Short mmCIF file of C-alpha atoms in Angstrom, two decimals:
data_model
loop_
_atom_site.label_atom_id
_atom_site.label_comp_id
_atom_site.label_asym_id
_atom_site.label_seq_id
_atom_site.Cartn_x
_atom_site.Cartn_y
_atom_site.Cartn_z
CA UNK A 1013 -229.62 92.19 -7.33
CA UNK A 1014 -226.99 89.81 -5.65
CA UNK A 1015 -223.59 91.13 -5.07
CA UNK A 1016 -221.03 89.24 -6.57
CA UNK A 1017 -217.85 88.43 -4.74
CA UNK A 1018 -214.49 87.09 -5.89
CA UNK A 1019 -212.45 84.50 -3.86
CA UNK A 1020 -210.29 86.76 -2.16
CA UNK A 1021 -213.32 89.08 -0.70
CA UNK A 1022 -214.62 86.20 0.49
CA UNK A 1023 -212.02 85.14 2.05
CA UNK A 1024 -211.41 88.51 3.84
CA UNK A 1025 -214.83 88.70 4.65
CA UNK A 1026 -214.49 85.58 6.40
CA UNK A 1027 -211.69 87.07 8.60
CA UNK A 1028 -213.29 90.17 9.50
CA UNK A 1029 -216.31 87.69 10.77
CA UNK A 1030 -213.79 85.78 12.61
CA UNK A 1031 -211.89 88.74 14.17
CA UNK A 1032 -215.10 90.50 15.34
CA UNK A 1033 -216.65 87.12 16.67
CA UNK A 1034 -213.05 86.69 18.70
CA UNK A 1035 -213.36 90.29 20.52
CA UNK A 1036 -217.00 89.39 21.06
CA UNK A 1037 -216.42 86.39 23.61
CA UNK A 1038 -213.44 88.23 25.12
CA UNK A 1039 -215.69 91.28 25.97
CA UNK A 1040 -218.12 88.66 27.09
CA UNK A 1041 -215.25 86.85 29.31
CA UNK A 1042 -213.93 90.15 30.71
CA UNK A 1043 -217.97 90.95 32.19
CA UNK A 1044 -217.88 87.39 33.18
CA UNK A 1045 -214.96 87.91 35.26
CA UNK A 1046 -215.97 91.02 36.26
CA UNK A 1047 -219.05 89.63 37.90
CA UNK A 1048 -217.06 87.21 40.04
CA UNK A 1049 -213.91 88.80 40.29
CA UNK A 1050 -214.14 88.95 43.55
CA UNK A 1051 -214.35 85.81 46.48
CA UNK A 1052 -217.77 85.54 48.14
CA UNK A 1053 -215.58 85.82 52.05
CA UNK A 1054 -214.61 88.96 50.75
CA UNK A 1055 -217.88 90.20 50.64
CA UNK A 1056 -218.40 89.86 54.18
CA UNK A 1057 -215.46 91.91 55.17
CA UNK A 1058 -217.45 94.36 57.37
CA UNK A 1059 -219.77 91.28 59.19
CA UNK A 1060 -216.63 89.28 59.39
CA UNK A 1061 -213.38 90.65 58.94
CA UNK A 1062 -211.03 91.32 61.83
CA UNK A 1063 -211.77 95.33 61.39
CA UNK A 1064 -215.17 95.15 62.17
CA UNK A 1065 -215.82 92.70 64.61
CA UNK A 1066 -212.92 93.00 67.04
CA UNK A 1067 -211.16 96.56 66.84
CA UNK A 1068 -213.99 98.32 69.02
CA UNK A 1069 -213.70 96.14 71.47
CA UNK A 1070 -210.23 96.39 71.60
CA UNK A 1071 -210.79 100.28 71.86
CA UNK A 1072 -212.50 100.02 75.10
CA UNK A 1073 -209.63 97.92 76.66
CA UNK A 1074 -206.58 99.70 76.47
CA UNK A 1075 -204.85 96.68 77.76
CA UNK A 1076 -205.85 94.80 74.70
CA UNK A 1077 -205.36 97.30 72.54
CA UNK A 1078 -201.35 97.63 73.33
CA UNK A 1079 -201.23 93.40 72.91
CA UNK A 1080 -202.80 93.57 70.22
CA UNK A 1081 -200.77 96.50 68.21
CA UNK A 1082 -197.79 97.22 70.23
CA UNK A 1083 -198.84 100.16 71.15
CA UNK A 1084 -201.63 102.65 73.20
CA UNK A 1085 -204.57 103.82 71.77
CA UNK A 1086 -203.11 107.68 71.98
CA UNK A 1087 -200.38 106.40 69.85
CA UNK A 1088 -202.27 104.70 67.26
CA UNK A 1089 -203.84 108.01 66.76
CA UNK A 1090 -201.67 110.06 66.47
CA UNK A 1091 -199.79 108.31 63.36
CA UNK A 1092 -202.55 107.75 61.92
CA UNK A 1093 -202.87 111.90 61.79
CA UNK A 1094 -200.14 112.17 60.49
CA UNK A 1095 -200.12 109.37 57.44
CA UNK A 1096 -203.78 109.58 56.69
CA UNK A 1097 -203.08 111.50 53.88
CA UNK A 1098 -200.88 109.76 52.14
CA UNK A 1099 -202.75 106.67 52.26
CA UNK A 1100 -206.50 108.02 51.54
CA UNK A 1101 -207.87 106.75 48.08
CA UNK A 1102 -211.20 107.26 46.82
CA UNK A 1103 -214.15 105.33 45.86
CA UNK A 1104 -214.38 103.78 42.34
CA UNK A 1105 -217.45 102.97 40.89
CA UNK A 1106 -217.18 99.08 41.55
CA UNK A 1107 -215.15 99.29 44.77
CA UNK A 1108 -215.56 100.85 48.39
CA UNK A 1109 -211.98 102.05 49.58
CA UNK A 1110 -209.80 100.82 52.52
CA UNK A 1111 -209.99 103.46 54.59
CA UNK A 1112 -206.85 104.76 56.22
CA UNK A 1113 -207.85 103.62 60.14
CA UNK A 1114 -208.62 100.05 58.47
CA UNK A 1115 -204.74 99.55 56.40
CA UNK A 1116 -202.96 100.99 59.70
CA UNK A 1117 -204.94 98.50 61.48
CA UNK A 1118 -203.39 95.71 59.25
CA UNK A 1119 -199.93 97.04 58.24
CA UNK A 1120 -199.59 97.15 62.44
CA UNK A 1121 -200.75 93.79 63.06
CA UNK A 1122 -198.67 92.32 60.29
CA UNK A 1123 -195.80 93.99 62.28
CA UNK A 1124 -196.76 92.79 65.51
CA UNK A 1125 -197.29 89.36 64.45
CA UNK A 1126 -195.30 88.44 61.75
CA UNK A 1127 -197.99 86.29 60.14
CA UNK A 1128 -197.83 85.73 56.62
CA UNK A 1129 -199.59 88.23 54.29
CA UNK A 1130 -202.30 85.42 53.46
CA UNK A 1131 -203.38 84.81 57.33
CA UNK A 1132 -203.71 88.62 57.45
CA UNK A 1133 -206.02 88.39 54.47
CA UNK A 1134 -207.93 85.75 56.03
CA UNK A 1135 -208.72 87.67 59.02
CA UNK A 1136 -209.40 91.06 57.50
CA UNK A 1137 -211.24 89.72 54.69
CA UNK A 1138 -209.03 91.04 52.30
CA UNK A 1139 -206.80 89.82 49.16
CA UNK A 1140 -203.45 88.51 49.69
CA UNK A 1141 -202.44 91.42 47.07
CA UNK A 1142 -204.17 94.25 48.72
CA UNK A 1143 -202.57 93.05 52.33
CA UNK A 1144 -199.43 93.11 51.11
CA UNK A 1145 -199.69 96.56 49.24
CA UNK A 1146 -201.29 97.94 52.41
CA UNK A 1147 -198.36 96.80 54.36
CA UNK A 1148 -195.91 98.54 52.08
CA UNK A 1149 -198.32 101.58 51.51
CA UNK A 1150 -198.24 102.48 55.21
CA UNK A 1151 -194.34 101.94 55.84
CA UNK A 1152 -193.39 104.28 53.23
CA UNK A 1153 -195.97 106.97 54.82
CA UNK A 1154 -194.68 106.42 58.31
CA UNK A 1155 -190.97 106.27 57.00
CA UNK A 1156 -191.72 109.24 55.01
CA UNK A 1157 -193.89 111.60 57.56
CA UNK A 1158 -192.29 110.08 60.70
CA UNK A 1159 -188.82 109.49 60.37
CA UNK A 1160 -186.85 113.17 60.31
CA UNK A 1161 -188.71 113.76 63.81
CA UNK A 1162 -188.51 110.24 65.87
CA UNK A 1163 -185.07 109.40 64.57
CA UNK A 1164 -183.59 112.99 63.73
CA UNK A 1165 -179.97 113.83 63.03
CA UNK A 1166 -178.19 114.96 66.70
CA UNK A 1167 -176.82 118.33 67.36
CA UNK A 1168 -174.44 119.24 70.11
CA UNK A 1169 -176.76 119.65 72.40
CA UNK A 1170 -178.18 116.08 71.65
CA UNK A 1171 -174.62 114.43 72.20
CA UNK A 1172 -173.81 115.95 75.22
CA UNK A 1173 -177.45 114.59 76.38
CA UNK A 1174 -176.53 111.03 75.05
CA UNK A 1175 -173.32 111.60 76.50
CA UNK A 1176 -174.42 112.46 80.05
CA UNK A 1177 -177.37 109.98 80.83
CA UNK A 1178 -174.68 107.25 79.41
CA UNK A 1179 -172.20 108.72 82.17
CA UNK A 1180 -175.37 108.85 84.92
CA UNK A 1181 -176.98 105.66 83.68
CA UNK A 1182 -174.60 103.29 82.66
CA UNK A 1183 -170.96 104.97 84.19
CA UNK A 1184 -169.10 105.24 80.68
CA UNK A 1185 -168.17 108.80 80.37
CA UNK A 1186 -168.17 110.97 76.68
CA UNK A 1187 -170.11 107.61 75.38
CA UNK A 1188 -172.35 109.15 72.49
CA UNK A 1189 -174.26 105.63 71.94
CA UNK A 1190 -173.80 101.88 71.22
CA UNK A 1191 -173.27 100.64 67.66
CA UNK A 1192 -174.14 97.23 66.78
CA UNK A 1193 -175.86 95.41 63.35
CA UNK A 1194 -178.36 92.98 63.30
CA UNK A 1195 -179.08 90.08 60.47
CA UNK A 1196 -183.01 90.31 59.50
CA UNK A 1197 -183.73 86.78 58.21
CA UNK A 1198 -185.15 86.89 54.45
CA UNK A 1199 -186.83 84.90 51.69
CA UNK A 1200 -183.79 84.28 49.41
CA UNK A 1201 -184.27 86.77 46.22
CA UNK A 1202 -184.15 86.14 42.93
CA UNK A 1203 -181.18 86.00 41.02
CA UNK A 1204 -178.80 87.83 43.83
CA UNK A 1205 -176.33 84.51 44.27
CA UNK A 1206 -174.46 84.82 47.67
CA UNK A 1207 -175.20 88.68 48.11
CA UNK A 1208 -177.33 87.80 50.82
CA UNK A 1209 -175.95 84.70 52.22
CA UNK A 1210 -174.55 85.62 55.67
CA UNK A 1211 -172.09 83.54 58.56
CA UNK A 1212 -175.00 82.25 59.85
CA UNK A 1213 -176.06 80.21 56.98
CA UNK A 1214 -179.13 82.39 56.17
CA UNK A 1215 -180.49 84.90 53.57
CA UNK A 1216 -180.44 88.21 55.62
CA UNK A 1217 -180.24 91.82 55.06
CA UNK A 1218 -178.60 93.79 58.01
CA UNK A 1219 -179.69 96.84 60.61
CA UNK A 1220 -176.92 98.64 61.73
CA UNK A 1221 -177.84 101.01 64.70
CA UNK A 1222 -176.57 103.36 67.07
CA UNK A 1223 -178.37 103.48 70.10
CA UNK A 1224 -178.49 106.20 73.27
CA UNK A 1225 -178.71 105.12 77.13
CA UNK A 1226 -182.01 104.82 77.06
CA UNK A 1227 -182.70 102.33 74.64
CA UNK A 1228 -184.07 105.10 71.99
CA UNK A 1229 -182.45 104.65 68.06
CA UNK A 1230 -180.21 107.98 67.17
CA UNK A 1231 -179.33 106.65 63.80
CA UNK A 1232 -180.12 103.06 61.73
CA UNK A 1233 -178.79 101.82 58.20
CA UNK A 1234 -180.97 99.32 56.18
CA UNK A 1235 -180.25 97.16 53.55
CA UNK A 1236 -176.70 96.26 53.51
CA UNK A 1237 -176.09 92.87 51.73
CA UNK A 1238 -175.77 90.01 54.92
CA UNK A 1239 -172.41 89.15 53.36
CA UNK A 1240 -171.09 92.34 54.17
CA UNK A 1241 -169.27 92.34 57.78
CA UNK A 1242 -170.70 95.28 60.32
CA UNK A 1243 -167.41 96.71 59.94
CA UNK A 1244 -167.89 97.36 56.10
CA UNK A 1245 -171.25 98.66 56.58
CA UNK A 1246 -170.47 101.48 58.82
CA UNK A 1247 -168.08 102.35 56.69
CA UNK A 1248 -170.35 102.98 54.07
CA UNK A 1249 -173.19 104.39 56.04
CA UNK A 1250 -173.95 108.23 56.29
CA UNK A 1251 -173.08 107.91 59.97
CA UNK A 1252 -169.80 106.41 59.68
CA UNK A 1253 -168.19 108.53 56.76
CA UNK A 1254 -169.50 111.24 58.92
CA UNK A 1255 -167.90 109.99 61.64
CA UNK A 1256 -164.30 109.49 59.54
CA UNK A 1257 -164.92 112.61 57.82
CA UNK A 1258 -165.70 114.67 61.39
CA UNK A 1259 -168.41 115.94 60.03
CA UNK A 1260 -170.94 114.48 62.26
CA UNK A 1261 -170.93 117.67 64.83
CA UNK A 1262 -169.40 115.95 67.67
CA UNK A 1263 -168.79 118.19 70.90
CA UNK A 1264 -165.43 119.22 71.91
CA UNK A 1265 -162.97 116.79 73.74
CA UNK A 1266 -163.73 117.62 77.65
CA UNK A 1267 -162.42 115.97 80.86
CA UNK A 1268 -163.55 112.40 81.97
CA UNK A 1269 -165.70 113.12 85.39
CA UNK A 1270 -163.82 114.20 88.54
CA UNK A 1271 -160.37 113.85 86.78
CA UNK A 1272 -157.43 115.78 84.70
CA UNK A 1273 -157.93 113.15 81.80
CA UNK A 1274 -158.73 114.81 78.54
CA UNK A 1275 -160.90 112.32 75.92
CA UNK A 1276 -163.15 113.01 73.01
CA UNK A 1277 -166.45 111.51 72.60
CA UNK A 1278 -166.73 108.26 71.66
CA UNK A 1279 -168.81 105.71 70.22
CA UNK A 1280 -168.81 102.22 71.80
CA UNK A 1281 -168.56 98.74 69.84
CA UNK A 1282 -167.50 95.37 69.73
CA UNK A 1283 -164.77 93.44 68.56
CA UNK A 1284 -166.30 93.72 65.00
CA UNK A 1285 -164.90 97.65 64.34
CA UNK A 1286 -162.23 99.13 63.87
CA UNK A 1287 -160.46 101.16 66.73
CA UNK A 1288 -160.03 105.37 65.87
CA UNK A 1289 -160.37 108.26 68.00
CA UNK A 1290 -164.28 108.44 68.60
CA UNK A 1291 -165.00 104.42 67.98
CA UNK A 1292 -163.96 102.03 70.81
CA UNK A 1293 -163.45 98.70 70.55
CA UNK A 1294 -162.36 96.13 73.20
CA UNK A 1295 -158.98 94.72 73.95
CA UNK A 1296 -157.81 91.72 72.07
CA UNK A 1297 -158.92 88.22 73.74
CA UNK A 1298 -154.97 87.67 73.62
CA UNK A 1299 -154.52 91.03 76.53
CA UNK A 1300 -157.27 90.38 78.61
CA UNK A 1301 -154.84 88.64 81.20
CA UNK A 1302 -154.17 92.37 82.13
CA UNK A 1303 -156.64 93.75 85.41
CA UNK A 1304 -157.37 96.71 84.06
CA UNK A 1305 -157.69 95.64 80.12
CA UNK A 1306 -160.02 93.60 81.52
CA UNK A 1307 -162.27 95.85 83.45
CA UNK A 1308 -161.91 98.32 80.46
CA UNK A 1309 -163.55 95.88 78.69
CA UNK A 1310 -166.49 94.96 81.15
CA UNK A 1311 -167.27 98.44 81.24
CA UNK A 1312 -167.30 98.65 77.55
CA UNK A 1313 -168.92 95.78 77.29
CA UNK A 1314 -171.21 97.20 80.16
CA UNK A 1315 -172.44 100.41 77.82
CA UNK A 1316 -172.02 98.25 74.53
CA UNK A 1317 -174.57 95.89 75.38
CA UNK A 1318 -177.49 98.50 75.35
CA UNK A 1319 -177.87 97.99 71.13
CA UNK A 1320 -178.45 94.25 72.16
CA UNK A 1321 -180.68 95.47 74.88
CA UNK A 1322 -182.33 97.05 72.11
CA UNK A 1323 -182.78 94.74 69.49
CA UNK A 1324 -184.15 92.31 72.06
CA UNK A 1325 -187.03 94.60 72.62
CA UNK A 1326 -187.64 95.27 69.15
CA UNK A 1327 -188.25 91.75 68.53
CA UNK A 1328 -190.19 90.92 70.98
CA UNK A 1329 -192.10 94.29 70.02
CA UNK A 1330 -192.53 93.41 66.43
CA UNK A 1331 -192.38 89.37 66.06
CA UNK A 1332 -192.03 89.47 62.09
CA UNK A 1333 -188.09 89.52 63.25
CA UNK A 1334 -188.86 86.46 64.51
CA UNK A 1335 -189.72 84.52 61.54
CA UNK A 1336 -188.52 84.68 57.55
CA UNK A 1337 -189.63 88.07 55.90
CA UNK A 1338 -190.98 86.94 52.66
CA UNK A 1339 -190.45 90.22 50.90
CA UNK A 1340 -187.91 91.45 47.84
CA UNK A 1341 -185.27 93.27 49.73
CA UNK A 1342 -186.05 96.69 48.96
CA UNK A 1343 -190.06 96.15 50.66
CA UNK A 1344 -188.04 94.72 53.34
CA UNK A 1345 -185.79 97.53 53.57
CA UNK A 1346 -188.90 99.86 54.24
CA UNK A 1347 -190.31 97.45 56.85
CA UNK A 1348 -187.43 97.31 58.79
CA UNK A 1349 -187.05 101.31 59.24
CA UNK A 1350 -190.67 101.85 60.00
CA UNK A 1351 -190.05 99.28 62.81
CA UNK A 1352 -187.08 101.58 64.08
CA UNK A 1353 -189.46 104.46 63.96
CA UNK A 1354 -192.48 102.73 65.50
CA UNK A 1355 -190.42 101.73 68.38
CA UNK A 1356 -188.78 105.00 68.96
CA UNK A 1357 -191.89 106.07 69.20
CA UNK A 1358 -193.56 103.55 71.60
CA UNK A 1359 -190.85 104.24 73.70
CA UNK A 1360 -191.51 108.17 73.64
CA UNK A 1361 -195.02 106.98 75.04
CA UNK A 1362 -193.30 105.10 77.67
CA UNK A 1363 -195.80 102.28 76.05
CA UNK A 1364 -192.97 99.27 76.29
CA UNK A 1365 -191.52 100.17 79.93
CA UNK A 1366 -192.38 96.52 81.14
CA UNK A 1367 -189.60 95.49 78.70
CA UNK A 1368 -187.00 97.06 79.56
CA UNK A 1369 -185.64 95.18 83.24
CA UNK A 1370 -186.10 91.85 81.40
CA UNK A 1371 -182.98 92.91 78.95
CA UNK A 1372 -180.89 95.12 81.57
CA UNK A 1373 -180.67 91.42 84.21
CA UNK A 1374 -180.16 89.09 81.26
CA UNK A 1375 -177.51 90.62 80.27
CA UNK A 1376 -175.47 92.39 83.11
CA UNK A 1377 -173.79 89.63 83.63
CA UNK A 1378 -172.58 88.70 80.11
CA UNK A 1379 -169.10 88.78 80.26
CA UNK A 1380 -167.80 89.38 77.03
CA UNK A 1381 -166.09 86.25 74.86
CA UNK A 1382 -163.74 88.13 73.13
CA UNK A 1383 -161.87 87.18 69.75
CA UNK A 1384 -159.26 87.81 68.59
CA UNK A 1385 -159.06 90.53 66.07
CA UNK A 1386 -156.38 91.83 63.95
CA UNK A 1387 -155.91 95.34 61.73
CA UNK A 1388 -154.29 98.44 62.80
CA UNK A 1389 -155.30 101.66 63.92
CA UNK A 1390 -153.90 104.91 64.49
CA UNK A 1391 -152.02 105.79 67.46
CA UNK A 1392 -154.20 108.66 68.63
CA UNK A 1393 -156.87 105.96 69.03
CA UNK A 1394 -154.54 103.63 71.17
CA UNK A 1395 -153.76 106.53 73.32
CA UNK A 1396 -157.90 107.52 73.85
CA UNK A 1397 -158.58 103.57 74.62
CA UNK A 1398 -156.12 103.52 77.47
CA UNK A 1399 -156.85 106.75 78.65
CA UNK A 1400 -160.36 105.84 79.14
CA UNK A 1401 -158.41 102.32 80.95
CA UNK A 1402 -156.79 104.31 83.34
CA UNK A 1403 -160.01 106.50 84.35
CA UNK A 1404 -161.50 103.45 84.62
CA UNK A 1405 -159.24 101.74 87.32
CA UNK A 1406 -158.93 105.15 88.83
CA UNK A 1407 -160.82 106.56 92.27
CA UNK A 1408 -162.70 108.81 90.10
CA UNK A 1409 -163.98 106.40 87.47
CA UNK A 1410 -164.34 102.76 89.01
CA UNK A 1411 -167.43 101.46 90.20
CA UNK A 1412 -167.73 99.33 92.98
CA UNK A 1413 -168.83 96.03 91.67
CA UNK A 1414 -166.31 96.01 88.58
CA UNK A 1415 -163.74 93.73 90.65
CA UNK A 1416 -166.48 91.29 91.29
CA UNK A 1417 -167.35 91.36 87.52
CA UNK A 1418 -164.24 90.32 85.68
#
C-alpha cells in the first residue's frame, strides 16, 4: 500500500536528500585530497632531499661539516642530546616523522644561511610549513635546555674573571664587559605602525648584549621595539634594573692595578648611555680637546669595541642577520637568542677561532667619532670616570702606544 505524503513531508524529505547528498561529496573531496595531499618531490625526500644525500658526506669531512653548520661535528652532537627530547614526535598512521637529527639539520642551516624558509624546503624536500615550524621547534628547545648553562647569570667569582682577563687582555681595569645593542632587520608586522621603525629607516627589533674579553655573551635582551633608543632598553632589561637596583652581585670596589686609586666595577659603553657609578660612557665630543679625556676615551673605546667585535662574528657566523627575517616578532625573538646561545657555544669549542683576528685589526684603529650628548648624571659617577682618567695617564695604567693612538 503506497504511503501517502503531504506537501510539507515532501518537502522535508527533499532536504534531508539534499543535506545527506552534500556531506556525501565532501567526504568524497576530503579522501580526494587526502590521496594527493601531498607534492610528488616530497615523496622523494630520502632519494633526494638535502638530509639524505649530502649530510654523510659531510660527516666524514669535518671541514665541511663546520661550513656547512657553523659548527664541529662534536658540537652538533652534543645539542642534539640535549634537545632530542623535546623535539621527538611519533609516527602517525599516514605520516613517517622528522626525526630529531633531520629538523636540527635544517633549523641549523636556516641559521647559517639565512635562506628563505621555501629554499630550505626545496632542498630538504619538505613543506614550506613544516620548515618553518621546525625552525621554531628547535629554537625554543635549545633556548629552553641550553640557555641557563651557556649564557648563565655571573657570580662574584665570574666578575672578577671578566674583570681580570679585560685588565690582562685588553688593559681596562674593574671592566665587567662591553654593552652595546644591535638592530636585527625584520619583515614589517602587521598592524604595529612605527613600533618597529628604527633611525635607520628599517623594521628592526633590537639585541642588547653585554659581552666579556673574550668575545663570549654574559647577558642578551631580545625584542625591544627598534624605536626604542639602547639607552631605554637597558633600562628596562633585567640586567640594567639590576644594575640600578645593585642587585646584580657586583664585587667590592678594589684598587686600579699598581696604584692607590679606589674604583668600582664598571661596565663599558658608548655615547648612547647614561653615565652612573658602574656604567661608563665617553667624554663629550665638545672635551675631547683635553690629552687625557682623550686617551680615556681611546681606551674606552679600546675595551668598548669588543660587543662590535662580537656582533661582527655573529653575523658572519649566522648570515640570516644578514638579510630581512621574515618572521612575526615574537618567532624572531626566539631566533635571535638561540643564535646568542649557539655562538657561545661554538666559541666554548674554540670552533670559530679563525674569526676572531679579522675583528680585533679592523677595528683597533677605530678612533671613536664622538657626539655630542647631553643629560646629567650623578656626581659619584663623574668622580669614578676621571678617576679611571687619571689611572689612565698615570705610570701605572698607560700603555705604550696610547700617545700614538689619539
Amino acid at each position: 500500500m503506497a504511503t501517502k505524503f503531504s506537501l510539507e513531508q515532501l518537502a522535508l524529505i527533499a532536504i534531508c536528500l539534499d543535506e545527506e547528498e552534500r556531506e556525501n561529496e565532501e567526504e568524497r573531496q576530503h579522501l580526494k585530497r587526502k590521496r594527493i595531499w601531498i607534492h610528488p618531490s616530497l615523496l622523494k625526500r630520502k632519494t633526494e632531499g638535502e638530509f639524505y644525500t649530502l649530510l654523510p658526506h659531510l660527516m666524514e669531512d669535518e671541514k665541511k661539516f663546520h661550513g656547512y653548520f657553523r659548527m664541529n661535528t662534536g658540537t652538533f652532537e652534543m645539542i642534539l642530546s640535549r634537545i632530542q627530547k623535546d623535539i621527538q614526535k611519533e609516527d602517525t598512521t599516514f605520516r613517517e616523522a622528522i626525526t630529531p637529527r633531520e629538523k636540527l639539520v635544517v633549523c641549523l642551516r636556516f641559521l647559517a644561511t639565512g635562506d628563505s624558509y621555501k629554499t630550505i624546503a626545496f632542498s630538504y624536500r619538505l613543506g614550506h610549513s613544516t620548515v618553518q615550524n621546525i625552525v621554531i621547534e628547535v629554537c625554543n628547545a635549545i633556548n629552553n635546555n641550553l640557555l641557563s648553562e651557556f649564557i648563565p647569570t655571573p657570580n662574584q667569582c665570574d666578575w672578577k674573571k671578566i674583570s681580570k682577563d679585560f685588565w690582562t687582555m685588553w688593559n681596562f681595569p674593574n671592566c665587567l664587559g662591553a654593552l652595546d645593542g644591535k638592530h636585527v632587520v625584520i619583515e614589517s608586522p602587521a598592524k604595529s605602525g612605527s613600533l618597529y621603525f628604527n633611525y635607520k629607516k628599517t623594521f628592526s627589533i633590537v639585541l642588547l648584549a653585554l659581552v666579556d674579553a673574550n668575545y663570549r655573551f654574559i647577558s642578551v635582551d631580545v625584542g625591544s621595539y627598534g624605536k626604542n633608543s639602547d639607552s631605554g632598553i637597558f633600562g628596562s632589561s633585567k640586567l640594567g634594573k639590576a644594575l640600578y637596583k645593585g642587585k646584580l652581585n657586583l664585587p667590592d670596589d678594589a684598587k686600579l692595578p699598581g696604584s692607590d686609586i679606589v674604583a668600582p666595577y664598571v661596565i663599558v659603553g658608548d655615547e648612547a648611555f647614561p653615565l652612573t657609578k658602574n656604567l661608563m660612557r665617553p667624554f663629550p665630543g665638545t672635551q675631547t680637546h683635553d690629552i687625557e679625556k682623550r686617551i680615556f676615551n681611546y681606551r674606552l673605546s679600546r675595551a668598548r669595541r669588543l660587543v662590535e667585535c662580537a656582533f661582527g662574528i655573529l653575523t658572519q657566523t649566522f648570515r640570516f642577520y644578514t638579510r630581512r627575517l621574515k618572521s612575526d616578532p615574537n618567532n624572531a625573538t626566539s631566533i635571535i637568542l638561540t643564535t646568542c646561545i649557539l655562538y657561545n657555544i661554538i666559541r666554548k669549542h674554540k670552533a670559530n677561532f679563525d674569526l676572531d683576528e679579522t675583528f680585533e685589526s679592523s677595528n683597533e684603529n677605530r678612533i671613536m667619532n664622538l657626539k655630542k650628548h647631553g643629560g646629567n648624571a650623578q656626581t659619584e659617577a663623574f668622580i669614578v670616570r676621571n678617576n679611571f682618567k687619571r689611572f689612565f695617564n698615570s705610570p701605572a695604567g698607560a700603555v705604550p702606544w696610547q700617545m700614538d693612538k689619539i
